[in-house]
Coordinates of C-alpha atoms in Angstrom, one line a residue:
Chain A
M22 CA 12.0 58.7 -24.3
S23 CA 14.4 55.9 -25.2
E24 CA 12.9 53.9 -22.3
T25 CA 9.4 54.1 -23.7
Q26 CA 10.7 53.1 -27.0
Q27 CA 12.4 50.2 -25.4
T28 CA 9.2 49.0 -23.7
E29 CA 7.3 49.4 -26.9
A30 CA 9.8 47.3 -28.7
D31 CA 9.6 44.7 -25.9
Q32 CA 5.8 44.6 -26.3
I33 CA 6.1 44.1 -30.0
D34 CA 8.7 41.4 -29.4
S35 CA 6.6 39.5 -27.0
D36 CA 3.5 39.9 -29.2
A37 CA 5.1 37.8 -31.7
S38 CA 5.7 35.0 -29.3
H39 CA 2.1 34.8 -28.1
G40 CA -0.5 35.1 -30.8
S41 CA -4.1 34.1 -31.0
K42 CA -3.2 30.5 -32.0
L43 CA -1.3 30.1 -28.7
Y44 CA -4.2 31.4 -26.7
L45 CA -6.6 29.0 -28.5
T46 CA -4.3 26.1 -27.8
I47 CA -4.1 27.1 -24.1
F48 CA -8.0 27.5 -24.0
L49 CA -8.5 24.0 -25.5
I50 CA -6.0 22.4 -23.0
L51 CA -7.9 24.2 -20.1
C52 CA -11.2 22.9 -21.4
V53 CA -9.8 19.3 -21.6
C54 CA -8.4 19.6 -18.1
T55 CA -11.9 20.7 -16.8
A56 CA -13.5 17.8 -18.6
I57 CA -11.1 15.3 -17.2
S58 CA -11.5 16.5 -13.6
W59 CA -15.2 16.3 -14.0
L60 CA -14.9 12.8 -15.5
V61 CA -12.7 11.7 -12.7
D62 CA -15.4 12.8 -10.3
E63 CA -18.1 11.0 -12.2
L64 CA -16.2 7.7 -12.1
H65 CA -16.8 7.6 -8.2
I66 CA -13.5 5.9 -7.6
N67 CA -13.1 4.3 -4.2
N68 CA -9.6 5.7 -3.5
I69 CA -10.6 9.2 -2.1
M70 CA -7.0 10.4 -1.6
L71 CA -6.2 9.6 -5.3
L72 CA -9.3 11.5 -6.3
I73 CA -8.4 14.6 -4.2
V74 CA -4.9 14.6 -5.4
T75 CA -6.0 14.2 -9.0
V76 CA -8.5 17.1 -9.1
L77 CA -6.3 19.4 -7.1
A78 CA -3.4 18.7 -9.4
I79 CA -5.4 19.4 -12.4
A80 CA -6.7 22.6 -10.8
T81 CA -3.0 23.7 -10.1
L82 CA -2.1 22.8 -13.7
K83 CA -5.0 24.9 -15.0
A84 CA -4.1 27.8 -12.8
G85 CA -0.5 27.5 -13.9
F86 CA -1.6 27.7 -17.6
V87 CA -3.9 30.7 -16.9
M88 CA -1.1 32.6 -15.1
L89 CA 1.7 31.7 -17.5
F90 CA 0.0 32.5 -20.8
F91 CA -3.3 34.4 -20.2
M92 CA -1.7 36.7 -17.6
H93 CA 1.5 36.8 -19.5
L94 CA 3.6 35.9 -16.6
K95 CA 5.8 33.7 -18.9
F96 CA 6.8 36.8 -20.7
E97 CA 7.3 39.2 -17.9
K98 CA 10.6 40.3 -16.4
N99 CA 12.0 39.1 -13.0
W100 CA 9.8 41.7 -11.0
K101 CA 7.1 39.0 -11.2
Y102 CA 8.9 36.8 -8.6
A103 CA 9.5 39.8 -6.2
L104 CA 5.9 40.7 -6.4
L105 CA 4.1 37.3 -6.2
L106 CA 6.3 34.9 -4.3
P107 CA 5.8 36.4 -0.9
T108 CA 2.0 36.4 -1.1
I109 CA 2.0 32.9 -2.6
I110 CA 4.1 31.6 0.1
L111 CA 1.9 33.1 2.8
A112 CA -1.2 31.9 1.0
I113 CA 0.1 28.3 1.2
G114 CA 1.4 28.8 4.7
L115 CA -1.8 30.1 6.2
P116 CA -4.0 27.0 5.8
M117 CA -1.0 24.8 6.7
T118 CA -0.4 26.6 10.0
L119 CA -4.1 26.5 10.9
L120 CA -4.5 22.9 10.0
P121 CA -2.9 21.1 13.0
D122 CA -4.2 23.4 15.6
I123 CA -7.8 23.8 14.4
G124 CA -8.5 21.6 11.5
L125 CA -7.5 18.3 13.2
H126 CA -8.6 19.1 16.6
Y127 CA -11.8 21.1 15.7
Y128 CA -14.1 20.0 18.7
T129 CA -12.3 16.6 18.8
N130 CA -14.5 13.8 18.2
V131 CA -17.7 14.9 20.1
N132 CA -19.2 17.7 18.1
P133 CA -21.1 20.5 19.8
Q134 CA -24.4 19.3 18.1
A135 CA -24.1 15.9 19.9
L136 CA -23.5 17.5 23.2
M137 CA -26.5 19.8 22.7
T138 CA -28.7 16.8 22.2
K139 CA -27.5 15.3 25.5
A140 CA -28.7 18.4 27.3
S141 CA -32.2 18.4 26.0
A142 CA -32.6 14.9 24.5
T143 CA -36.2 14.5 23.5
S144 CA -36.4 11.9 20.7
E145 CA -35.3 8.3 20.7
T146 CA -33.0 8.5 17.8
A147 CA -30.9 11.5 19.2
T148 CA -30.6 9.9 22.6
S149 CA -29.1 6.8 21.2
T150 CA -26.7 8.8 19.1
V151 CA -25.5 10.8 22.2
E152 CA -24.9 7.6 24.1
E153 CA -22.8 6.3 21.2
E154 CA -20.9 9.5 20.8
T155 CA -20.1 10.2 24.5
S156 CA -19.5 6.6 25.5
P157 CA -15.9 6.0 26.7
E158 CA -15.4 3.5 23.8
A159 CA -16.3 6.1 21.3
L160 CA -14.0 8.7 22.9
E161 CA -11.0 6.6 23.5
P162 CA -9.8 5.3 20.1
A163 CA -8.8 8.7 18.7
D164 CA -6.1 9.2 21.4
G165 CA -5.4 5.5 21.6
E166 CA -4.4 5.3 17.9
K167 CA -1.9 8.1 18.2
Chain B
M16 CA 14.7 53.6 -13.8
G17 CA 11.9 51.6 -12.5
L18 CA 10.0 48.5 -13.5
P19 CA 9.6 47.9 -17.3
I20 CA 5.7 48.0 -16.9
P21 CA 3.2 50.8 -16.8
N22 CA 2.4 52.0 -13.2
S23 CA -1.2 51.0 -13.7
K24 CA -0.2 47.4 -14.4
L25 CA 2.1 47.4 -11.3
G26 CA -0.8 48.7 -9.2
M27 CA -3.1 46.0 -10.6
W28 CA -0.4 43.3 -9.9
L29 CA 0.0 44.6 -6.2
F30 CA -3.7 44.6 -5.8
L31 CA -4.0 41.0 -7.1
G32 CA -1.3 40.1 -4.5
T33 CA -3.7 41.4 -1.8
E34 CA -6.5 39.6 -3.5
I35 CA -4.7 36.2 -3.3
M36 CA -4.4 36.6 0.4
F37 CA -8.2 37.7 0.6
F38 CA -9.4 34.5 -1.1
T39 CA -6.8 32.4 0.7
A40 CA -8.3 33.3 4.0
F41 CA -11.7 32.0 3.0
I42 CA -10.5 29.0 1.1
G43 CA -8.1 28.1 3.8
T44 CA -10.8 28.4 6.4
Y45 CA -13.0 26.2 4.5
I46 CA -10.3 23.5 4.1
V47 CA -9.5 23.6 7.7
L48 CA -13.1 23.5 8.9
R49 CA -13.9 20.9 6.4
I50 CA -11.1 18.6 7.6
G51 CA -12.0 19.2 11.2
S52 CA -15.7 18.3 10.7
V53 CA -15.8 14.7 11.8
D54 CA -18.3 12.4 13.6
A55 CA -17.8 10.4 16.8
S56 CA -15.7 7.8 15.0
G57 CA -13.3 10.4 13.6
R58 CA -14.5 10.1 10.0
S59 CA -15.5 13.1 7.9
A60 CA -19.2 14.0 8.6
W61 CA -19.2 16.9 6.0
P62 CA -22.6 17.0 4.4
G63 CA -22.8 15.1 0.9
P64 CA -23.7 16.8 -2.4
E65 CA -27.3 15.5 -2.3
A66 CA -27.9 16.8 1.1
V67 CA -26.8 20.4 0.4
H68 CA -27.8 20.4 -3.2
I69 CA -24.4 20.6 -4.9
N70 CA -24.5 19.9 -8.6
A71 CA -21.1 19.0 -10.1
A72 CA -22.4 19.6 -13.6
A73 CA -23.5 23.2 -12.8
G74 CA -20.0 23.7 -11.4
A75 CA -18.3 22.3 -14.5
I76 CA -20.4 24.4 -16.8
N77 CA -19.5 27.4 -14.9
T78 CA -15.9 26.6 -15.0
F79 CA -16.1 26.3 -18.8
V80 CA -18.0 29.6 -19.0
L81 CA -15.3 31.5 -17.0
L82 CA -12.4 29.8 -19.0
T83 CA -14.2 30.9 -22.2
S84 CA -14.5 34.5 -20.9
S85 CA -10.9 34.4 -19.9
F86 CA -9.8 33.3 -23.4
L87 CA -12.1 36.1 -24.9
V88 CA -10.5 38.8 -22.6
V89 CA -6.9 37.7 -23.6
M90 CA -8.1 37.9 -27.4
A91 CA -9.5 41.4 -26.7
H92 CA -6.2 42.4 -25.3
N93 CA -4.5 41.0 -28.4
A94 CA -6.8 42.9 -30.7
M95 CA -6.2 46.1 -28.7
H96 CA -2.5 45.7 -29.4
K97 CA -3.0 45.2 -33.1
R98 CA -5.2 48.3 -33.0
E99 CA -8.2 46.3 -34.1
F100 CA -10.5 48.1 -31.8
G101 CA -13.9 46.9 -33.3
K102 CA -12.7 43.3 -32.8
A103 CA -11.6 44.1 -29.3
R104 CA -15.0 45.5 -28.4
K105 CA -16.7 42.4 -29.8
Y106 CA -14.5 40.2 -27.6
L107 CA -15.2 42.2 -24.6
M108 CA -19.0 42.1 -25.2
L109 CA -18.8 38.3 -25.4
T110 CA -16.9 38.4 -22.2
F111 CA -19.6 40.4 -20.6
V112 CA -22.2 37.8 -21.9
C113 CA -20.1 35.0 -20.4
A114 CA -20.1 36.8 -17.0
C115 CA -23.9 37.1 -17.3
I116 CA -24.3 33.4 -17.9
F117 CA -22.0 32.6 -14.9
L118 CA -24.0 34.7 -12.6
G119 CA -27.3 33.2 -14.1
I120 CA -26.2 29.7 -13.2
K121 CA -24.9 30.8 -9.9
A122 CA -28.2 32.5 -9.1
F123 CA -30.0 29.4 -10.1
E124 CA -27.8 27.4 -7.7
Y125 CA -28.4 30.0 -5.0
Q126 CA -32.1 29.8 -5.5
G127 CA -32.1 26.0 -5.0
K128 CA -30.1 26.6 -1.7
F129 CA -32.7 29.2 -0.5
E130 CA -35.6 27.0 -1.3
H131 CA -34.2 24.1 0.7
G132 CA -33.2 26.3 3.6
I133 CA -29.4 25.6 3.1
L134 CA -28.5 28.9 4.8
P135 CA -26.0 29.8 7.6
G136 CA -27.8 29.1 10.9
Q137 CA -30.9 27.8 9.4
V138 CA -30.1 24.2 8.8
P139 CA -31.2 21.7 11.5
E140 CA -28.3 19.5 12.5
T141 CA -29.9 17.0 14.9
A142 CA -33.3 15.1 15.0
E143 CA -34.6 17.4 17.5
Q144 CA -33.7 20.5 15.5
A145 CA -35.3 19.0 12.5
I146 CA -38.6 18.2 14.3
L147 CA -38.5 21.6 16.0
K148 CA -38.0 23.3 12.5
T149 CA -40.9 21.2 11.1
T150 CA -43.3 22.2 13.7
E151 CA -42.1 25.7 13.6
T152 CA -42.9 25.7 9.8
M153 CA -46.4 24.5 10.6
Q154 CA -46.8 27.1 13.1
L155 CA -45.8 29.8 10.6
T156 CA -48.4 28.6 8.1
L157 CA -51.0 28.6 10.9
N158 CA -50.1 32.1 12.0
H159 CA -50.3 33.3 8.5
E160 CA -53.7 31.9 8.1
L161 CA -54.9 33.3 11.4
D162 CA -53.5 36.7 10.3
R163 CA -55.5 36.5 7.1
L164 CA -58.7 35.6 8.8
A165 CA -58.5 37.9 11.9
P166 CA -56.2 40.8 11.0
E167 CA -57.8 43.0 13.9
G168 CA -56.5 40.7 16.6
D169 CA -53.3 41.9 18.3
N170 CA -51.9 38.5 19.2
Y171 CA -52.3 34.8 18.8
L172 CA -54.8 34.2 21.6
E173 CA -56.9 37.2 20.6
K174 CA -57.1 36.1 17.1
K175 CA -58.1 32.6 18.1
T176 CA -60.8 33.9 20.5
L177 CA -62.1 36.3 17.8
L178 CA -62.4 33.4 15.4
Q179 CA -64.0 31.1 17.8
T180 CA -66.7 33.7 18.6
E181 CA -67.3 34.4 14.9
E182 CA -67.5 30.7 14.2
Q183 CA -70.3 30.3 16.8
S184 CA -72.2 33.4 15.4
L185 CA -71.8 32.2 11.9
Q186 CA -73.0 28.6 12.7
A187 CA -76.3 30.1 14.1
E188 CA -76.8 32.6 11.2
S189 CA -75.5 31.2 8.0
P190 CA -74.0 27.7 8.3
D191 CA -73.2 27.4 4.6
A192 CA -71.0 30.6 4.4
A193 CA -67.6 30.0 2.8
R194 CA -66.0 32.0 5.6
L195 CA -67.3 29.6 8.2
K196 CA -65.5 26.7 6.4
E197 CA -62.2 28.8 6.3
I198 CA -62.5 29.6 10.0
Q199 CA -63.2 26.0 10.9
A200 CA -60.2 24.8 9.0
A201 CA -57.9 27.4 10.7
L202 CA -59.3 26.3 14.1
A203 CA -58.9 22.6 13.3
L204 CA -55.2 23.3 12.0
N205 CA -54.5 25.1 15.2
Q206 CA -55.8 22.2 17.3
A207 CA -53.7 19.7 15.2
Y208 CA -50.7 21.9 15.6
S209 CA -51.1 22.2 19.4
E210 CA -51.4 18.5 19.7
L211 CA -48.3 17.9 17.6
N212 CA -46.3 20.5 19.5
E213 CA -47.4 19.0 22.9
E214 CA -46.1 15.6 21.7
R215 CA -42.8 17.3 20.6
R216 CA -42.4 18.9 24.1
K217 CA -43.0 15.6 25.8
G218 CA -40.3 14.1 23.7
S219 CA -42.4 11.4 22.1
L220 CA -41.8 12.4 18.6
N221 CA -39.1 11.0 16.4
L222 CA -38.4 11.7 12.6
E223 CA -40.3 8.6 11.4
L224 CA -43.2 9.1 13.6
L225 CA -43.4 12.9 12.6
E226 CA -43.3 11.8 9.0
T227 CA -46.3 9.7 9.2
K228 CA -48.1 12.3 11.4
V229 CA -47.4 15.0 8.8
D230 CA -48.7 12.8 6.0
E231 CA -51.9 12.1 8.0
L232 CA -52.3 16.0 8.6
K233 CA -51.8 16.7 5.0
A234 CA -54.4 14.2 4.1
N235 CA -56.8 15.7 6.4
E236 CA -60.0 17.0 4.6
T237 CA -60.7 20.2 6.6
F238 CA -57.3 21.7 6.7
G239 CA -54.9 19.5 4.6
G240 CA -55.0 22.1 1.8
L241 CA -53.5 24.7 4.1
I242 CA -50.2 22.7 4.8
K243 CA -49.6 21.2 1.3
S244 CA -46.0 22.3 1.2
L245 CA -45.2 21.2 4.7
H246 CA -42.5 18.5 4.9
V247 CA -40.3 17.0 7.6
Y248 CA -36.8 18.5 7.5
E249 CA -33.9 16.2 7.3
P250 CA -31.1 16.8 9.7
I251 CA -27.8 17.7 8.2
L252 CA -24.9 17.6 10.4
Y253 CA -22.5 20.5 9.8
G254 CA -25.0 21.9 7.3
N255 CA -24.6 25.3 8.9
I256 CA -20.8 25.5 8.7
F257 CA -21.1 24.2 5.1
A258 CA -23.5 27.0 4.2
S259 CA -21.3 29.7 5.8
T260 CA -18.2 28.6 4.0
Y261 CA -20.0 28.0 0.7
F262 CA -21.8 31.4 0.7
I263 CA -18.7 33.4 1.8
M264 CA -16.4 31.8 -0.9
T265 CA -18.9 31.8 -3.8
G266 CA -20.6 35.1 -2.7
F267 CA -17.3 37.1 -2.6
H268 CA -16.4 35.4 -5.9
A269 CA -19.7 36.5 -7.4
L270 CA -19.1 40.0 -6.2
H271 CA -15.8 40.0 -8.0
V272 CA -17.5 38.8 -11.2
L273 CA -20.0 41.8 -10.8
I274 CA -17.1 44.2 -10.4
G275 CA -15.4 42.8 -13.5
M276 CA -18.6 43.2 -15.4
I277 CA -18.6 46.9 -14.4
L278 CA -15.1 47.3 -15.6
F279 CA -16.0 45.7 -19.0
A280 CA -19.2 47.7 -19.3
I281 CA -17.1 51.0 -19.0
V282 CA -14.7 50.0 -21.7
I283 CA -17.6 48.6 -24.1
C284 CA -19.3 52.0 -23.7
A285 CA -16.1 54.1 -24.5
R286 CA -14.8 55.1 -27.7
L287 CA -11.9 52.7 -28.0
N288 CA -8.5 53.9 -29.1
E289 CA -4.8 52.9 -28.1
T290 CA -5.1 54.9 -24.7
W291 CA -7.5 52.1 -23.6
S292 CA -4.9 49.4 -24.2
D293 CA -3.6 49.5 -20.6
Y294 CA -7.0 49.6 -19.2
V295 CA -8.0 46.5 -21.2
E296 CA -4.9 44.6 -20.2
N297 CA -5.4 45.4 -16.4
S298 CA -9.1 44.6 -16.3
G299 CA -8.1 41.4 -18.2
L300 CA -5.5 40.7 -15.5
Y301 CA -8.2 41.1 -12.8
W302 CA -10.6 38.9 -14.7
H303 CA -8.1 36.1 -15.1
F304 CA -7.7 36.3 -11.3
V305 CA -11.4 35.9 -10.9
D306 CA -11.1 32.9 -13.2
L307 CA -8.2 31.5 -11.2
V308 CA -10.2 31.6 -7.9
W309 CA -13.1 29.6 -9.5
I310 CA -10.5 27.1 -10.9
F311 CA -9.8 26.3 -7.2
L312 CA -13.3 26.6 -5.9
F313 CA -14.6 24.2 -8.5
P314 CA -12.8 20.9 -7.3
L315 CA -12.8 22.1 -3.6
I316 CA -16.6 22.5 -3.4
Y317 CA -18.0 20.4 -6.3
L318 CA -15.7 17.7 -6.9
I319 CA -14.1 16.4 -3.7
P320 CA -16.7 14.0 -2.1
S321 CA -17.8 14.2 1.5
S322 CA -16.6 10.8 2.6
I323 CA -12.9 11.5 3.1

C-alpha cells in the first residue's frame, strides 16, 4: 500500500516537472529540426559526407528529444539503462559487423547485372558497358588502391 | 520490491526493446546493401530520387505529421493524468486523424511506385531487360486485345487463326463493319509486335532505336490507339534491391502505424476513466516508437542523395 502511494507521489512529482508547455517547446524544436534537415537537403551541397553527417546527426538529436521527453525517459529511474542499453548496443553493432563483410564487398566491383549482360549481350549499349566493366583496367584499381 | 513502474509499462518497454532490434535488422540491411551497391568504378550506383520517384517533400510532410501526432499523444497522456478525460479523447482523436493523413500520403507514394513499376523483381536493370520489358508490355496489350476479340480461342495461335478467318469472311460480306476494323487493327498490331520482337531477338535493338520505333508504332493509324500508354522502360541499376528495402522498411512501418490506430480506436470508443491511464501511456510509448523509426527512415530514404 505504501509502495503504491509512493509511486503515485512520484508521478505527481514528475508531472510538475513536465507540463504541456515543455511538450510544446519540444514539439517546436522537433519541427525546426525537421525543417533544417529538409533545407540542408534542398541546398544540394557538394560535400556529400557533410550532408550525411548533418542529416543523421539531426535525426539522432530528434530521436533523443522524443525519447527523453515524450517517452519520459528523462524522468524514469535507473531501470531504463538495464532495459534499453543492451538492445541499443546490439542495434548499433549489427550494421557495423555486417558492413565490412557484406557492405564493402557486396559483389565487388562487377555487379551481377553486368555479368548477366555479358552472357546474353544483345544491344550495342549493353555490350560496351560489359567490356568496360570486365576489362582488366576496370577491375584492377579497387585492389590496387588498397 | 520490483520496478517502480506498472507491469504493463515494463511489458511495453520490453516489447519496444525487441522492436528496436526488429527495425534495426531492416534499416541495417538497407544501409549495408546501399553502401555495397557500386558500379564498375567503385562509386555508388544507388538509384537517384528521380529514377525511383522519391519525393523529399512528401517525406518531410509525413515526418511533420508523425511529430504532431506524437505531441498530441503526449498531451493526451497529460490530460489523463489531470483527469481531463474529454480533453484526452479529443487529443487521441486528433492523433488518429494524423495517422490517417500519414497513411494517406504513404498510399499516394506507393501508388506512384506501383504505376511506374518500382516493385521488387519488376525493375529492368540493364538495357536488354528494359527492351524486353517494353516488348513484353506490348505483348500484354496485344494479348488483351486478342482475348477481347476472340475469347473462344484457346491459345494465341488459335485466336490469331480465328481472327484471320473472320477477317476474310467479313471482307467478303460487310466491308464496312466496325468489327472488321478492330480485327484488322489487332492483326496489324500482332504483325508489328512480331517484327519488333524478332529484331529484339536478333539483338539489333538498342534503347534509342526502340524509342523511335515505339513512337512510330504509336503514330500508326490502324493500331496506334491500342498502344497509347506504351513507353520504353528506363533501366534502373539496383532498382530491385532499392524496391525490396524500401517496401520492407516503409511497409512494416506502415503496419505499425495501422496497429497504433487500432490501439487508439479502442480507447477512443471506450468510456474513459482513470483505469485507462496506463493504457493511454503504453499505447503512447508505442506510438512514440513508431515516430522514432520514421525519424530515422526519413533522412535515410529521402534525404541522403544517391551519389555518395
